[in-house]
Short mmCIF file of C-alpha atoms and ligand atoms in Angstrom, two decimals:
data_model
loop_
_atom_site.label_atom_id
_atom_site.label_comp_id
_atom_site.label_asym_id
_atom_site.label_seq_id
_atom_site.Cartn_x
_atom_site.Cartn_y
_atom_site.Cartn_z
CA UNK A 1 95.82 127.63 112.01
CA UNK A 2 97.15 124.44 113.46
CA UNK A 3 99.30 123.59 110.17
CA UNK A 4 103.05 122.75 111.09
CA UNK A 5 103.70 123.52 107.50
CA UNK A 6 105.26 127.42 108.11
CA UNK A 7 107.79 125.74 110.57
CA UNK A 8 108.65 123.76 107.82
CA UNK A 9 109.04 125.90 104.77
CA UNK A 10 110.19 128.96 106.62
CA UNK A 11 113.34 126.44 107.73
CA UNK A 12 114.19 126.30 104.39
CA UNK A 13 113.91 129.89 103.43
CA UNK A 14 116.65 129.94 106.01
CA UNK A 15 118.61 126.98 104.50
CA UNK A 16 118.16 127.62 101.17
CA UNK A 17 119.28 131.86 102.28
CA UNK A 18 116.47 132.92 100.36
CA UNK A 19 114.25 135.78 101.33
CA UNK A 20 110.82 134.95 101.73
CA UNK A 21 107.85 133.37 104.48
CA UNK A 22 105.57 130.84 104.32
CA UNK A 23 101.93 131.84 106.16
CA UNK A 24 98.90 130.59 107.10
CA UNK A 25 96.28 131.99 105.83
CA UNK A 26 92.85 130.69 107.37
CA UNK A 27 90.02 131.01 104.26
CA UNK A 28 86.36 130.22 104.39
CA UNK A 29 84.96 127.93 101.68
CA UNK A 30 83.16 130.98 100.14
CA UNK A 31 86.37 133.36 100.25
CA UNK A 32 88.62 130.46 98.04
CA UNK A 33 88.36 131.79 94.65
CA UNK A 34 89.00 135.29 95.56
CA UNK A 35 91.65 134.20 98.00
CA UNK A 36 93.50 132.47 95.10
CA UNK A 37 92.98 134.61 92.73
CA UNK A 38 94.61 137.13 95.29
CA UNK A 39 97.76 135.49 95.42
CA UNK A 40 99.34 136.77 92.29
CA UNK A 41 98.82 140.79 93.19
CA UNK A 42 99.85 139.86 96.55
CA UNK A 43 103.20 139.09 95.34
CA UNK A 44 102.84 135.20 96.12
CA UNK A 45 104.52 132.28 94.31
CA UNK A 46 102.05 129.94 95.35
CA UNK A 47 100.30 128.14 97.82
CA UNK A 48 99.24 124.81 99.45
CA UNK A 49 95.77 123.84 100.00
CA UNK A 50 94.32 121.40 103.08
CA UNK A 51 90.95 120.22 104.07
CA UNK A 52 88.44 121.59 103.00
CA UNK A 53 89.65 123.11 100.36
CA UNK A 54 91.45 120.51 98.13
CA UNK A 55 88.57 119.46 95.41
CA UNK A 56 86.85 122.92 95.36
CA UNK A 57 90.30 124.64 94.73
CA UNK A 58 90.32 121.88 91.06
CA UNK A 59 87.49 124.54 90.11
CA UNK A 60 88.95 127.37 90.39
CA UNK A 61 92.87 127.40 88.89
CA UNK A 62 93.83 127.92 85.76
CA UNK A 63 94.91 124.08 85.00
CA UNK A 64 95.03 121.25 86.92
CA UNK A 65 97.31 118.37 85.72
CA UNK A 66 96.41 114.75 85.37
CA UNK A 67 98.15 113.35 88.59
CA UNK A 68 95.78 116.24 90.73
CA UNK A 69 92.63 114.87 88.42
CA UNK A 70 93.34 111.34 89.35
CA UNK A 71 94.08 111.69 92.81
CA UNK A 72 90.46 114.32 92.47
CA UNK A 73 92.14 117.14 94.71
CA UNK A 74 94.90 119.99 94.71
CA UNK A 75 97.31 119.95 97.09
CA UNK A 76 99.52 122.38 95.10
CA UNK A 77 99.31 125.83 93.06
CA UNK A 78 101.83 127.66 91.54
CA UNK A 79 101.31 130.98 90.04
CA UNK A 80 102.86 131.39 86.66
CA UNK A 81 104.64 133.62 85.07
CA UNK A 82 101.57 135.41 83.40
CA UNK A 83 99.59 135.35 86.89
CA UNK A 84 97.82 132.21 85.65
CA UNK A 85 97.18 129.43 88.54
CA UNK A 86 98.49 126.23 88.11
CA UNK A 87 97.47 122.93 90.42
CA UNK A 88 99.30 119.63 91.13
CA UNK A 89 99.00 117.06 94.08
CA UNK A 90 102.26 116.21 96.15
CA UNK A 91 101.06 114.40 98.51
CA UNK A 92 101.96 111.11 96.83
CA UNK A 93 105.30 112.06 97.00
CA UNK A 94 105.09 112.88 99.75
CA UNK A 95 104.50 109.47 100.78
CA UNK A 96 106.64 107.35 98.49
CA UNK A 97 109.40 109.87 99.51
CA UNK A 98 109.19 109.44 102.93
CA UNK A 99 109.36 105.90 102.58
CA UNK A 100 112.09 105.88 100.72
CA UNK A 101 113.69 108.27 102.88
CA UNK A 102 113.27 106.05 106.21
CA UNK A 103 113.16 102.72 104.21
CA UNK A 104 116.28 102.79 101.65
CA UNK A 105 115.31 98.65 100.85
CA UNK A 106 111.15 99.06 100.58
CA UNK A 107 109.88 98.02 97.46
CA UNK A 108 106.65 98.33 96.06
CA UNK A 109 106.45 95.16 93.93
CA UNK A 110 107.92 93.47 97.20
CA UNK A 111 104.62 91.89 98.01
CA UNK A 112 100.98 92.37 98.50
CA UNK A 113 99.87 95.58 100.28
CA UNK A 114 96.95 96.81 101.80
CA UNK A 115 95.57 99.89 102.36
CA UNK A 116 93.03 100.45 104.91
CA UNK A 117 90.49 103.83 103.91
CA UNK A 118 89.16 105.41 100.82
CA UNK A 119 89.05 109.03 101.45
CA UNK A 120 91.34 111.34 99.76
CA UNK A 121 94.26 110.11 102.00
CA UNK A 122 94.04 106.64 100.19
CA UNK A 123 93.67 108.31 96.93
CA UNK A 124 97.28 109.95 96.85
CA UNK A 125 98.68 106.41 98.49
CA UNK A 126 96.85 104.55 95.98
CA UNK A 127 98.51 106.98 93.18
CA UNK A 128 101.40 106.30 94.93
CA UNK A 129 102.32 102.86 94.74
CA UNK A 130 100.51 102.65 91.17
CA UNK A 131 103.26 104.71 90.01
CA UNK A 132 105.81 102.51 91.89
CA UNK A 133 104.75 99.58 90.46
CA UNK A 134 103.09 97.82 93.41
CA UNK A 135 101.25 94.31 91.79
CA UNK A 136 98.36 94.19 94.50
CA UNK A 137 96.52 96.48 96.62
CA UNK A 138 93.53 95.24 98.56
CA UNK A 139 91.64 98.25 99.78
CA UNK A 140 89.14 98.13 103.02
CA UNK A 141 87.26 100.55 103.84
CA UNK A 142 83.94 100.88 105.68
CA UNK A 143 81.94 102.23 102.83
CA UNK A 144 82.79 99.62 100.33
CA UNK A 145 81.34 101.79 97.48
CA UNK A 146 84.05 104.04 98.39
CA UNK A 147 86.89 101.43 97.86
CA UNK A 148 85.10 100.05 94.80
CA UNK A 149 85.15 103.58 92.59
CA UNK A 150 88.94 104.02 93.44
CA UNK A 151 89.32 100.40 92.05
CA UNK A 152 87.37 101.21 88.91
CA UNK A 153 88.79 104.59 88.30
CA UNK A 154 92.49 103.66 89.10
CA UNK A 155 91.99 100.33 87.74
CA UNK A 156 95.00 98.17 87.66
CA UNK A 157 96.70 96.53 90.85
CA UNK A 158 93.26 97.46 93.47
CA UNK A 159 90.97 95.12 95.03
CA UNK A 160 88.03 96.74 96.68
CA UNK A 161 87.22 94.56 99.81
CA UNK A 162 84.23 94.75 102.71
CA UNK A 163 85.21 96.40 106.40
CA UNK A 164 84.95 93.01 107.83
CA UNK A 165 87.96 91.81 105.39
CA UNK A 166 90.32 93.92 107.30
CA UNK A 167 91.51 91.65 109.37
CA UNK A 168 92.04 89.06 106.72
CA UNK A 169 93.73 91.14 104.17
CA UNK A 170 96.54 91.34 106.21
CA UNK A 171 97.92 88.12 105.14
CA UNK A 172 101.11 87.77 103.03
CA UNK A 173 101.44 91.95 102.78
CA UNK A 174 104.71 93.19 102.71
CA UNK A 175 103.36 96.90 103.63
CA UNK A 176 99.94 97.82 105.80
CA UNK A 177 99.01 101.49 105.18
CA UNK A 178 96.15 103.61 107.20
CA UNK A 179 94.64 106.44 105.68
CA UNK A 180 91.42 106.61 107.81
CA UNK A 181 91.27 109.37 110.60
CA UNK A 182 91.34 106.71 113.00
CA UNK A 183 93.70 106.74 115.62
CA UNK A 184 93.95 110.78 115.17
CA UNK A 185 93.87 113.04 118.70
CA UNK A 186 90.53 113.07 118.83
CA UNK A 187 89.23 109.76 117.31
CA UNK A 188 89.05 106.28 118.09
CA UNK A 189 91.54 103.59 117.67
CA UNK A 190 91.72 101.78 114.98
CA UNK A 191 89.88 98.31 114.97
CA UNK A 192 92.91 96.41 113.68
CA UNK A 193 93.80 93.18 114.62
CA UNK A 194 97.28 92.36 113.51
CA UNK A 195 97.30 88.67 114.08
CA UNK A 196 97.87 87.63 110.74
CA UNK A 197 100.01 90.46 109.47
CA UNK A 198 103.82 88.95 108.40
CA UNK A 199 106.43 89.60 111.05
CA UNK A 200 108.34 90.87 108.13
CA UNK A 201 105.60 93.43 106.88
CA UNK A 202 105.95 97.21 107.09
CA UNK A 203 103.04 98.95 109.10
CA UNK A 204 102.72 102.49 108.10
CA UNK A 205 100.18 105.65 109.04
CA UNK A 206 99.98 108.89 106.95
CA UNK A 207 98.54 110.26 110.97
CA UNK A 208 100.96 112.69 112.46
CA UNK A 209 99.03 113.82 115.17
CA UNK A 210 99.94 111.88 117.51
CA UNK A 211 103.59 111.37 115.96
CA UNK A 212 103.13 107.72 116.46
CA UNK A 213 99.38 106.27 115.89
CA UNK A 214 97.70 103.51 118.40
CA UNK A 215 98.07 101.67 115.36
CA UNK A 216 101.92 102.12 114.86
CA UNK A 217 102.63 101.77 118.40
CA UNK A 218 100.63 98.28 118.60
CA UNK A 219 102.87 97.34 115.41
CA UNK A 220 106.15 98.81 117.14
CA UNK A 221 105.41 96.37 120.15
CA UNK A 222 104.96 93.16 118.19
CA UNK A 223 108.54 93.77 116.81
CA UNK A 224 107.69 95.85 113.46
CA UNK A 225 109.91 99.16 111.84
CA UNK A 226 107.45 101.48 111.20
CA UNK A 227 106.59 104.73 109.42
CA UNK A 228 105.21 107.34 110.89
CA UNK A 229 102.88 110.25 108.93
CA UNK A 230 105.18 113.19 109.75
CA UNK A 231 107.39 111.95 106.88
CA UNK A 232 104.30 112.38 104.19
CA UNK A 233 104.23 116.01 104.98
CA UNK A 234 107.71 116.81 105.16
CA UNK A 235 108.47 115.29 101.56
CA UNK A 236 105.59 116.82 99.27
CA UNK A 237 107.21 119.89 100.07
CA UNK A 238 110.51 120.01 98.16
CA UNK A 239 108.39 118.84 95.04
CA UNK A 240 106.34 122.12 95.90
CA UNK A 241 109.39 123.96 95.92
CA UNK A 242 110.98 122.94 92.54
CA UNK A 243 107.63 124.58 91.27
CA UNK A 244 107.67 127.33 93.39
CA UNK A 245 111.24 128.23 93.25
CA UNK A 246 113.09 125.55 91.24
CA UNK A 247 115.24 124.62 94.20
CA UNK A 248 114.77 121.41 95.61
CA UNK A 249 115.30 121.95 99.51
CA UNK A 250 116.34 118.96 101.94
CA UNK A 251 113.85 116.88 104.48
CA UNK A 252 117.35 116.94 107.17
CA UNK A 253 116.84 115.49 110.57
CA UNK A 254 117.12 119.02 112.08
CA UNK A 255 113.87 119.89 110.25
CA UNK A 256 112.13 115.91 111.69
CA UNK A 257 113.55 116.84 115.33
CA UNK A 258 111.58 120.59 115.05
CA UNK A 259 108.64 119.53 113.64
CA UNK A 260 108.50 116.48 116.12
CA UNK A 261 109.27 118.68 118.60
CA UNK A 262 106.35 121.33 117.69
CA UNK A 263 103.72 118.59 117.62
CA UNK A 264 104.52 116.69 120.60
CA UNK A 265 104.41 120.65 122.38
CA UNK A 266 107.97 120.43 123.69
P1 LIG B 301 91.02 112.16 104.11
O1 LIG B 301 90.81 113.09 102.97
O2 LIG B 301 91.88 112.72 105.20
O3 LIG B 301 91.46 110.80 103.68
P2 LIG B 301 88.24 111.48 104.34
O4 LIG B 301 88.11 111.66 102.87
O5 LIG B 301 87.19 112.04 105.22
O6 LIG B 301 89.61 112.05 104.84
O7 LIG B 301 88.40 109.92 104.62
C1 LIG B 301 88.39 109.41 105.88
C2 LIG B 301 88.57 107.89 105.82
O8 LIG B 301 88.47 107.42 107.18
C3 LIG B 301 87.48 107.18 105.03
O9 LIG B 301 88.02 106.01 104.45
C4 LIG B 301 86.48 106.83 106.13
O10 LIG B 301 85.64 105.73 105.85
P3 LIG B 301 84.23 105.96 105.10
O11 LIG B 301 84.57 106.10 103.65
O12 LIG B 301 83.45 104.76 105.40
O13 LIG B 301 83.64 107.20 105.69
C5 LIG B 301 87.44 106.46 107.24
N1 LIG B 301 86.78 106.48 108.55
C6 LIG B 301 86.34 107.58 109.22
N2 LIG B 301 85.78 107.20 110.40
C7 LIG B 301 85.86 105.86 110.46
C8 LIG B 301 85.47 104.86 111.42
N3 LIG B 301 84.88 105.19 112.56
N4 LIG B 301 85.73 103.57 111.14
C9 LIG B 301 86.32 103.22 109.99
N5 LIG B 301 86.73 104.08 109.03
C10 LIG B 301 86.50 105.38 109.26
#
């Protein structure tokens, strides 16, 4: 009931002038099939899902595609035509998006890159840069096994690598990504030391609550741009759109200034 994501799609109902709202709807784990399978007599075109909901949802719909079962989660259904469910993932890009959004010159073969986490976060970065072509990914994460089974599954590009690592694998990466909850309202900071990370190198966070992470603002003060994780949310939704409605709706600074606005409570 927290989600910023009505503020967001309801703006473009109104900039697209079509009719139409975007709600949340708070479901228990036991009420998800029913509540999906709801949305087509309810007159819905679709829906997004968020934690917890994202692998149990894969269940449930009609057909998932293969980006959704690589990533392992839904972040996407559509209701077709013939009231069948369909599920995709977005949230990839919504990252690359946003990145290239705020970072016209960021390239993913541009160097090295490492992503710290291996939660479903890291999955849909991971994804990401795969499909950009990125040549090396060392992944950290506290439970190595974690970071190991995306490297076997996604293959390619990823090199699992120990907690204690994380330090280390900063060196030579063009782009530093954190997909653990740490640094989130709530948590603790992230245990980052960013010594050896290139002045050059491009910290980002997919956090948006706070707008700007411990982690980013440490980054920020030793002279690095940075990218914040409003900009993952706002673009895996026009990619939702051009299923729902097959209009492809803007991410305009009018929309960053509300949503920034709504988050930081002014
Ligand atoms: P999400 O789907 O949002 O990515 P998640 O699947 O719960 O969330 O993943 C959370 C990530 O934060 C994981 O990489 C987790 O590490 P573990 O796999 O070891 O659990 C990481 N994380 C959570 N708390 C952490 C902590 N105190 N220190 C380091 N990493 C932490």
């Amino acid at each position: 009931m927290h989600s910023r994501s009505p503020l967001m799609h309801n703006y473009w109902f109104e900039q697209q002038g079509l009719t139409g709202t975007y709600v949340p709807l708070a479901i228990e784990p036991e009420g998800l099939a029913a509540a999906l399978r709801a949305l087509q007599p309810l007159g819905f075109a679709g829906c997004n899902l968020t934690i917890p909901h994202k692998q149990d949802a894969m269940a449930i719909v009609d057909e998932v595609d293969d980006v959704a079962k690589r990533i392992g989660a839904i972040s996407c259904v559509v209701v077709r035509d013939d009231g069948s469910l369909f599920g995709t993932n977005n949230d990839w890009l919504g990252f690359i998006g946003n990145l290239k959004q705020t970072q016209p010159d960021w390239r993913a073969d541009a160097g090295p890159v490492a992503v710290i986490g291996a939660g479903g976060g890291s999955r849909a970065v991971c994804y990401g840069l795969m499909q950009e072509g990125a040549k090396e990914i060392r992944l950290v994460n506290r439970t190595l096994e974690k970071a190991e089974a995306i490297a076997e599954e996604f293959g390619g590009p990823i090199r699992a690598l120990p907690w204690d690592e994380r330090h280390d694998a900063l060196d030579g990466v063009a782009l530093v990504v954190n997909t653990t909850s740490q640094g989130m309202v709530g948590q603790s900071e992230l245990d980052l030391h960013l010594d050896r990370l290139p002045k050059t190198a491009l910290p980002a966070d997919i956090i948006y609550t706070p707008l700007e992470s411990p982690f980013l603002t440490q980054a920020r003060e030793r002279g690095h741009a940075t990218v914040g994780g409003l900009g993952m949310l706002l673009h895996q939704g026009p990619p939702a759109w051009k299923l729902w409605f097959d209009v492809e709706p803007t991410v305009t600074e009018e929309l960053r200034d509300r949503m920034e606005r709504s988050i930081a409570g002014t």
